[in-house]
Short mmCIF file of C-alpha atoms and ligand atoms in Angstrom, two decimals:
data_model
loop_
_atom_site.label_atom_id
_atom_site.label_comp_id
_atom_site.label_asym_id
_atom_site.label_seq_id
_atom_site.Cartn_x
_atom_site.Cartn_y
_atom_site.Cartn_z
CA UNK A 1 -9.71 95.60 -46.07
CA UNK A 2 -13.07 94.10 -47.09
CA UNK A 3 -16.50 96.19 -47.25
CA UNK A 4 -19.27 95.09 -47.51
CA UNK A 5 -21.37 94.88 -50.61
CA UNK A 6 -22.48 97.63 -52.03
CA UNK A 7 -26.56 97.79 -51.35
CA UNK A 8 -28.24 99.37 -54.24
CA UNK A 9 -28.52 102.76 -54.27
CA UNK A 10 -31.23 105.25 -55.37
CA UNK A 11 -30.80 106.45 -59.06
CA UNK A 12 -28.39 109.31 -59.42
CA UNK A 13 -26.78 108.21 -55.56
CA UNK A 14 -23.19 107.79 -55.12
CA UNK A 15 -21.35 107.19 -52.41
CA UNK A 16 -18.92 109.84 -53.37
CA UNK A 17 -21.90 112.48 -53.21
CA UNK A 18 -23.05 111.10 -49.86
CA UNK A 19 -19.65 110.90 -48.62
CA UNK A 20 -19.06 114.76 -49.64
CA UNK A 21 -22.24 115.63 -48.13
CA UNK A 22 -21.75 114.19 -44.72
CA UNK A 23 -18.67 116.32 -44.80
CA UNK A 24 -20.84 119.12 -45.64
CA UNK A 25 -23.49 118.62 -42.81
CA UNK A 26 -20.99 117.88 -40.12
CA UNK A 27 -18.71 120.84 -40.92
CA UNK A 28 -21.54 123.32 -41.02
CA UNK A 29 -23.03 122.08 -38.12
CA UNK A 30 -19.64 122.08 -36.48
CA UNK A 31 -18.97 125.85 -37.04
CA UNK A 32 -22.42 126.72 -35.78
CA UNK A 33 -21.54 125.23 -32.21
CA UNK A 34 -17.98 126.58 -31.94
CA UNK A 35 -19.15 130.14 -32.81
CA UNK A 36 -22.54 129.57 -30.18
CA UNK A 37 -20.81 127.99 -27.48
CA UNK A 38 -21.05 130.25 -24.91
CA UNK A 39 -18.37 131.32 -22.19
CA UNK A 40 -20.34 129.25 -19.68
CA UNK A 41 -22.34 126.39 -20.94
CA UNK A 42 -25.64 125.22 -19.12
CA UNK A 43 -27.48 121.91 -19.32
CA UNK A 44 -30.63 122.51 -21.45
CA UNK A 45 -32.03 119.10 -20.32
CA UNK A 46 -31.13 115.83 -19.08
CA UNK A 47 -31.98 112.46 -20.51
CA UNK A 48 -31.10 108.60 -19.32
CA UNK A 49 -30.13 109.74 -16.12
CA UNK A 50 -28.99 112.88 -14.13
CA UNK A 51 -25.18 113.42 -15.55
CA UNK A 52 -27.16 112.53 -19.51
CA UNK A 53 -26.94 116.31 -20.52
CA UNK A 54 -28.32 118.32 -23.55
CA UNK A 55 -27.28 121.82 -24.26
CA UNK A 56 -29.22 124.05 -26.37
CA UNK A 57 -26.12 123.79 -28.67
CA UNK A 58 -27.09 119.88 -29.29
CA UNK A 59 -30.70 120.86 -30.07
CA UNK A 60 -29.35 123.82 -32.57
CA UNK A 61 -26.78 121.54 -34.24
CA UNK A 62 -29.66 118.78 -34.76
CA UNK A 63 -32.01 121.55 -35.88
CA UNK A 64 -29.87 122.66 -39.15
CA UNK A 65 -28.26 119.65 -39.76
CA UNK A 66 -32.05 118.50 -40.18
CA UNK A 67 -32.80 121.78 -42.24
CA UNK A 68 -30.04 120.67 -44.64
CA UNK A 69 -31.15 116.85 -45.21
CA UNK A 70 -34.41 118.24 -45.49
CA UNK A 71 -33.39 120.82 -48.13
CA UNK A 72 -30.77 118.52 -50.14
CA UNK A 73 -31.85 114.93 -49.87
CA UNK A 74 -35.67 115.31 -49.12
CA UNK A 75 -36.90 111.63 -49.64
CA UNK A 76 -34.23 110.15 -46.96
CA UNK A 77 -35.30 109.18 -43.44
CA UNK A 78 -33.09 110.65 -40.38
CA UNK A 79 -32.67 109.23 -37.56
CA UNK A 80 -30.86 111.91 -34.53
CA UNK A 81 -30.13 111.73 -31.27
CA UNK A 82 -31.98 115.08 -30.11
CA UNK A 83 -35.37 114.59 -31.65
CA UNK A 84 -38.22 112.25 -33.51
CA UNK A 85 -37.12 110.01 -36.30
CA UNK A 86 -38.44 110.96 -39.53
CA UNK A 87 -39.57 108.45 -42.32
CA UNK A 88 -38.15 108.31 -45.72
CA UNK A 89 -38.88 107.14 -49.31
CA UNK A 90 -35.01 106.56 -50.78
CA UNK A 91 -34.28 103.94 -48.41
CA UNK A 92 -31.52 105.81 -46.67
CA UNK A 93 -31.46 107.06 -43.51
CA UNK A 94 -28.61 110.01 -42.24
CA UNK A 95 -27.85 108.80 -38.56
CA UNK A 96 -26.93 112.33 -36.46
CA UNK A 97 -25.14 112.93 -33.82
CA UNK A 98 -25.18 116.68 -33.09
CA UNK A 99 -22.64 116.28 -30.28
CA UNK A 100 -21.25 113.33 -29.63
CA UNK A 101 -18.68 113.94 -26.56
CA UNK A 102 -21.61 116.83 -24.55
CA UNK A 103 -20.07 116.27 -21.24
CA UNK A 104 -16.64 117.20 -22.39
CA UNK A 105 -18.34 120.25 -24.52
CA UNK A 106 -19.86 121.38 -21.11
CA UNK A 107 -16.73 121.63 -19.46
CA UNK A 108 -14.71 122.51 -22.38
CA UNK A 109 -12.59 119.43 -22.73
CA UNK A 110 -11.27 119.56 -26.17
CA UNK A 111 -12.83 116.31 -27.47
CA UNK A 112 -16.64 116.58 -28.78
CA UNK A 113 -17.22 115.99 -32.52
CA UNK A 114 -20.80 116.14 -35.08
CA UNK A 115 -20.94 112.43 -36.39
CA UNK A 116 -22.84 112.44 -39.65
CA UNK A 117 -23.73 108.92 -41.38
CA UNK A 118 -25.85 107.75 -44.25
CA UNK A 119 -26.90 103.85 -43.88
CA UNK A 120 -29.26 101.66 -46.13
CA UNK A 121 -31.11 98.97 -44.78
CA UNK A 122 -33.09 99.29 -41.21
CA UNK A 123 -31.79 101.85 -39.93
CA UNK A 124 -30.80 98.93 -36.77
CA UNK A 125 -26.74 98.82 -36.77
CA UNK A 126 -27.12 95.01 -37.11
CA UNK A 127 -28.07 95.31 -39.96
CA UNK A 128 -27.86 98.47 -41.51
CA UNK A 129 -24.83 98.98 -44.45
CA UNK A 130 -23.20 102.39 -43.30
CA UNK A 131 -22.49 103.90 -46.86
CA UNK A 132 -20.86 106.96 -45.65
CA UNK A 133 -19.59 109.22 -42.51
CA UNK A 134 -17.81 111.75 -40.91
CA UNK A 135 -16.87 112.66 -38.00
CA UNK A 136 -15.39 116.39 -37.48
CA UNK A 137 -13.65 117.69 -34.12
CA UNK A 138 -14.97 120.92 -33.76
CA UNK A 139 -12.52 122.24 -31.42
CA UNK A 140 -9.16 121.10 -33.58
CA UNK A 141 -10.82 121.12 -36.79
CA UNK A 142 -9.84 117.40 -37.57
CA UNK A 143 -12.26 116.00 -39.74
CA UNK A 144 -12.28 112.37 -40.53
CA UNK A 145 -14.12 110.59 -43.28
CA UNK A 146 -14.88 107.37 -45.00
CA UNK A 147 -17.28 106.06 -47.68
CA UNK A 148 -17.84 102.74 -48.31
CA UNK A 149 -15.64 101.07 -50.79
CA UNK A 150 -13.51 104.28 -50.66
CA UNK A 151 -11.09 104.05 -47.77
CA UNK A 152 -11.00 106.60 -44.94
CA UNK A 153 -9.04 109.91 -44.46
CA UNK A 154 -8.28 112.46 -42.02
CA UNK A 155 -8.15 116.39 -42.92
CA UNK A 156 -8.02 114.43 -46.88
CA UNK A 157 -5.48 112.50 -45.88
CA UNK A 158 -5.83 108.16 -46.08
CA UNK A 159 -5.66 106.65 -42.65
CA UNK A 160 -5.29 103.03 -41.67
CA UNK A 161 -5.36 101.57 -38.18
CA UNK A 162 -2.26 100.75 -36.25
CA UNK A 163 0.04 98.11 -36.12
CA UNK A 164 0.03 96.76 -32.71
CA UNK A 165 0.00 92.67 -32.51
CA UNK A 166 0.24 91.96 -28.72
CA UNK A 167 -2.82 93.51 -26.73
CA UNK A 168 -0.33 94.12 -23.76
CA UNK A 169 1.21 96.31 -26.06
CA UNK A 170 -1.57 98.13 -27.19
CA UNK A 171 -3.51 101.50 -26.36
CA UNK A 172 -6.93 100.77 -25.58
CA UNK A 173 -9.89 103.17 -25.79
CA UNK A 174 -13.21 102.74 -23.58
CA UNK A 175 -15.86 104.61 -22.41
CA UNK A 176 -18.98 104.55 -20.15
CA UNK A 177 -22.58 104.38 -19.65
CA UNK A 178 -24.76 107.27 -17.64
CA UNK A 179 -26.73 104.71 -15.58
CA UNK A 180 -24.48 104.31 -12.16
CA UNK A 181 -25.77 100.39 -12.12
CA UNK A 182 -23.89 99.92 -15.49
CA UNK A 183 -20.72 102.08 -14.72
CA UNK A 184 -20.74 99.53 -11.62
CA UNK A 185 -20.35 96.64 -14.37
CA UNK A 186 -18.18 98.46 -16.52
CA UNK A 187 -15.78 99.01 -13.74
CA UNK A 188 -15.76 95.59 -12.80
CA UNK A 189 -14.87 94.74 -16.55
CA UNK A 190 -12.47 96.70 -16.70
CA UNK A 191 -10.76 95.70 -13.20
CA UNK A 192 -9.96 92.28 -16.03
CA UNK A 193 -8.92 94.26 -19.17
CA UNK A 194 -6.55 97.06 -17.61
CA UNK A 195 -3.59 94.48 -16.71
CA UNK A 196 -3.53 92.86 -20.11
CA UNK A 197 -3.02 96.31 -21.95
CA UNK A 198 -0.56 98.82 -22.17
CA UNK A 199 -3.27 101.74 -20.82
CA UNK A 200 -6.28 102.90 -21.35
CA UNK A 201 -7.55 106.36 -22.59
CA UNK A 202 -11.08 107.34 -21.77
CA UNK A 203 -11.75 110.67 -24.00
CA UNK A 204 -15.42 110.69 -24.20
CA UNK A 205 -16.77 110.87 -27.19
CA UNK A 206 -17.39 107.21 -28.84
CA UNK A 207 -17.17 108.84 -32.17
CA UNK A 208 -13.60 110.37 -32.30
CA UNK A 209 -12.30 107.24 -29.99
CA UNK A 210 -13.38 105.59 -33.33
CA UNK A 211 -11.82 107.66 -35.81
CA UNK A 212 -8.55 107.85 -33.77
CA UNK A 213 -8.52 103.80 -33.97
CA UNK A 214 -8.77 104.43 -37.38
CA UNK A 215 -5.51 106.55 -37.63
CA UNK A 216 -3.47 104.49 -35.33
CA UNK A 217 -3.66 106.84 -32.38
CA UNK A 218 -5.02 103.97 -30.57
CA UNK A 219 -4.96 100.34 -31.22
CA UNK A 220 -8.01 98.73 -29.90
CA UNK A 221 -11.30 100.12 -28.50
CA UNK A 222 -14.60 98.41 -26.96
CA UNK A 223 -17.96 99.49 -25.12
CA UNK A 224 -21.18 98.75 -24.00
CA UNK A 225 -23.51 100.89 -24.40
CA UNK A 226 -23.16 103.10 -27.49
CA UNK A 227 -26.42 103.82 -29.60
CA UNK A 228 -27.03 103.81 -33.28
CA UNK A 229 -25.25 107.51 -33.63
CA UNK A 230 -22.55 107.57 -31.60
CA UNK A 231 -21.16 105.15 -33.35
CA UNK A 232 -22.39 104.71 -37.35
CA UNK A 233 -20.06 107.61 -39.02
CA UNK A 234 -16.90 106.17 -36.47
CA UNK A 235 -18.02 102.39 -37.56
CA UNK A 236 -17.82 103.09 -41.01
CA UNK A 237 -14.16 105.32 -41.05
CA UNK A 238 -12.75 102.06 -38.90
CA UNK A 239 -13.51 99.25 -41.40
CA UNK A 240 -12.54 101.49 -44.38
CA UNK A 241 -9.09 101.72 -42.05
CA UNK A 242 -8.47 98.61 -41.90
CA UNK A 243 -10.38 98.13 -38.50
CA UNK A 244 -12.96 94.73 -37.40
CA UNK A 245 -15.94 96.23 -35.98
CA UNK A 246 -17.49 93.63 -34.16
CA UNK A 247 -20.06 92.64 -31.12
CA UNK A 248 -19.02 89.77 -28.59
CA UNK A 249 -19.90 85.81 -29.20
CA UNK A 250 -20.24 86.02 -32.81
CA UNK A 251 -22.57 88.82 -32.89
CA UNK A 252 -22.70 92.05 -34.66
CA UNK A 253 -21.26 95.36 -33.13
CA UNK A 254 -24.48 97.54 -30.97
CA UNK A 255 -25.66 98.23 -27.89
CA UNK A 256 -24.76 95.41 -25.96
CA UNK A 257 -20.90 95.28 -27.08
CA UNK A 258 -19.10 97.14 -29.72
CA UNK A 259 -14.87 96.29 -30.23
CA UNK A 260 -12.79 97.55 -32.81
CA UNK A 261 -9.14 97.03 -33.93
CA UNK A 262 -7.23 95.05 -36.05
CA UNK A 263 -8.67 91.07 -36.45
CA UNK A 264 -6.20 89.71 -34.23
CA UNK A 265 -6.51 92.24 -31.33
CA UNK A 266 -10.67 92.05 -31.74
CA UNK A 267 -9.95 88.50 -30.98
CA UNK A 268 -7.82 88.78 -28.01
CA UNK A 269 -9.68 91.38 -26.23
CA UNK A 270 -13.15 89.23 -27.10
CA UNK A 271 -11.69 86.31 -25.71
CA UNK A 272 -11.01 88.50 -21.91
CA UNK A 273 -14.80 90.64 -22.64
CA UNK A 274 -16.92 87.56 -23.78
CA UNK A 275 -15.24 85.51 -20.18
CA UNK A 276 -15.83 88.78 -18.06
CA UNK A 277 -19.49 88.37 -19.52
CA UNK A 278 -19.04 92.52 -20.96
CA UNK A 279 -21.95 92.86 -22.83
CA UNK A 280 -24.09 91.34 -19.94
CA UNK A 281 -25.27 88.39 -22.02
CA UNK A 282 -26.13 86.32 -18.74
CA UNK A 283 -27.51 89.36 -16.87
CA UNK A 284 -30.64 91.19 -17.04
CA UNK A 285 -30.34 94.33 -19.04
CA UNK A 286 -29.76 98.05 -17.87
CA UNK A 287 -31.81 100.74 -19.95
C1 IPD B 301 -20.94 109.62 -25.38
C2 IPD B 301 -20.18 109.92 -25.44
C3 IPD B 301 -19.13 108.95 -24.90
C4 IPD B 301 -19.38 107.14 -24.29
C5 IPD B 301 -21.25 107.34 -24.02
C6 IPD B 301 -21.98 108.27 -25.20
P1 IPD B 301 -23.28 111.76 -26.01
O1 IPD B 301 -22.35 110.26 -26.30
O2 IPD B 301 -19.72 109.43 -27.35
O3 IPD B 301 -17.64 108.67 -25.17
O4 IPD B 301 -18.92 107.02 -23.33
O5 IPD B 301 -21.62 105.77 -24.15
O6 IPD B 301 -23.39 108.26 -24.97
O7 IPD B 301 -23.81 111.15 -24.95
O8 IPD B 301 -21.78 112.54 -25.53
O9 IPD B 301 -23.69 111.90 -27.00
#
């Protein structure tokens, strides 16, 4: 695994300390959301479409994360799924998904997580360097974390991507957006991919998908339409576990496409996705 170069950090700051804080933040918010989950979760609002929900606990989780960051790292910026960006002066930004897998949380399906990452540089996946991240799968307590150059762990034990070398034998994770037209396009792309792999899993949390890739529970992953907070922490866990995390046509991972896995599988999958125009490079962008 070759980690990106470590950018200059503010005085007295280490990757290890940032990683420890990411773990503390994610587990504290996880405890809040687990304990506060009512028997019947209701939708507080919808966002990009009528099937893109926000619950009261998404908001409460993000509020707690923001309060803890303001108390411990007041000069850092914050970018979170459920609130306005907060500017900072340190050059570091915390990227927060207070509940990744909100539809699972709503329905009581046990695959949702609090995802916390800290990045250097402009808070945009194409240009940032993720310094540390934690994905805490709240329902079963599994906690993945990574620090740049430190490797990745699940519950403290080092993890590594799986050993599949052929795409045909690979279990593939993916996900779908909330926009109906986008989903129709994703279905057409999946029809090209499905005959060429072992099977797919659609587990409903991109952050967990990237961590399952990191510990070899799935072999390869792709998704179009990820937001920065869906992928920041999972991407550093995956890369520190030996994965390549990239876009198509030589571009970086991001909203247009994120492909992750061992380098040889990513190359094979990218070829199929490019031929299927999975990133819509030739099509008008759907928000
Ligand atoms: C969603 C999940 C899902 C992915 C969607 C994301 P949310 O995040 O990560 O797995 O397929 O693209 O938007 O809305 O639950 O935070």
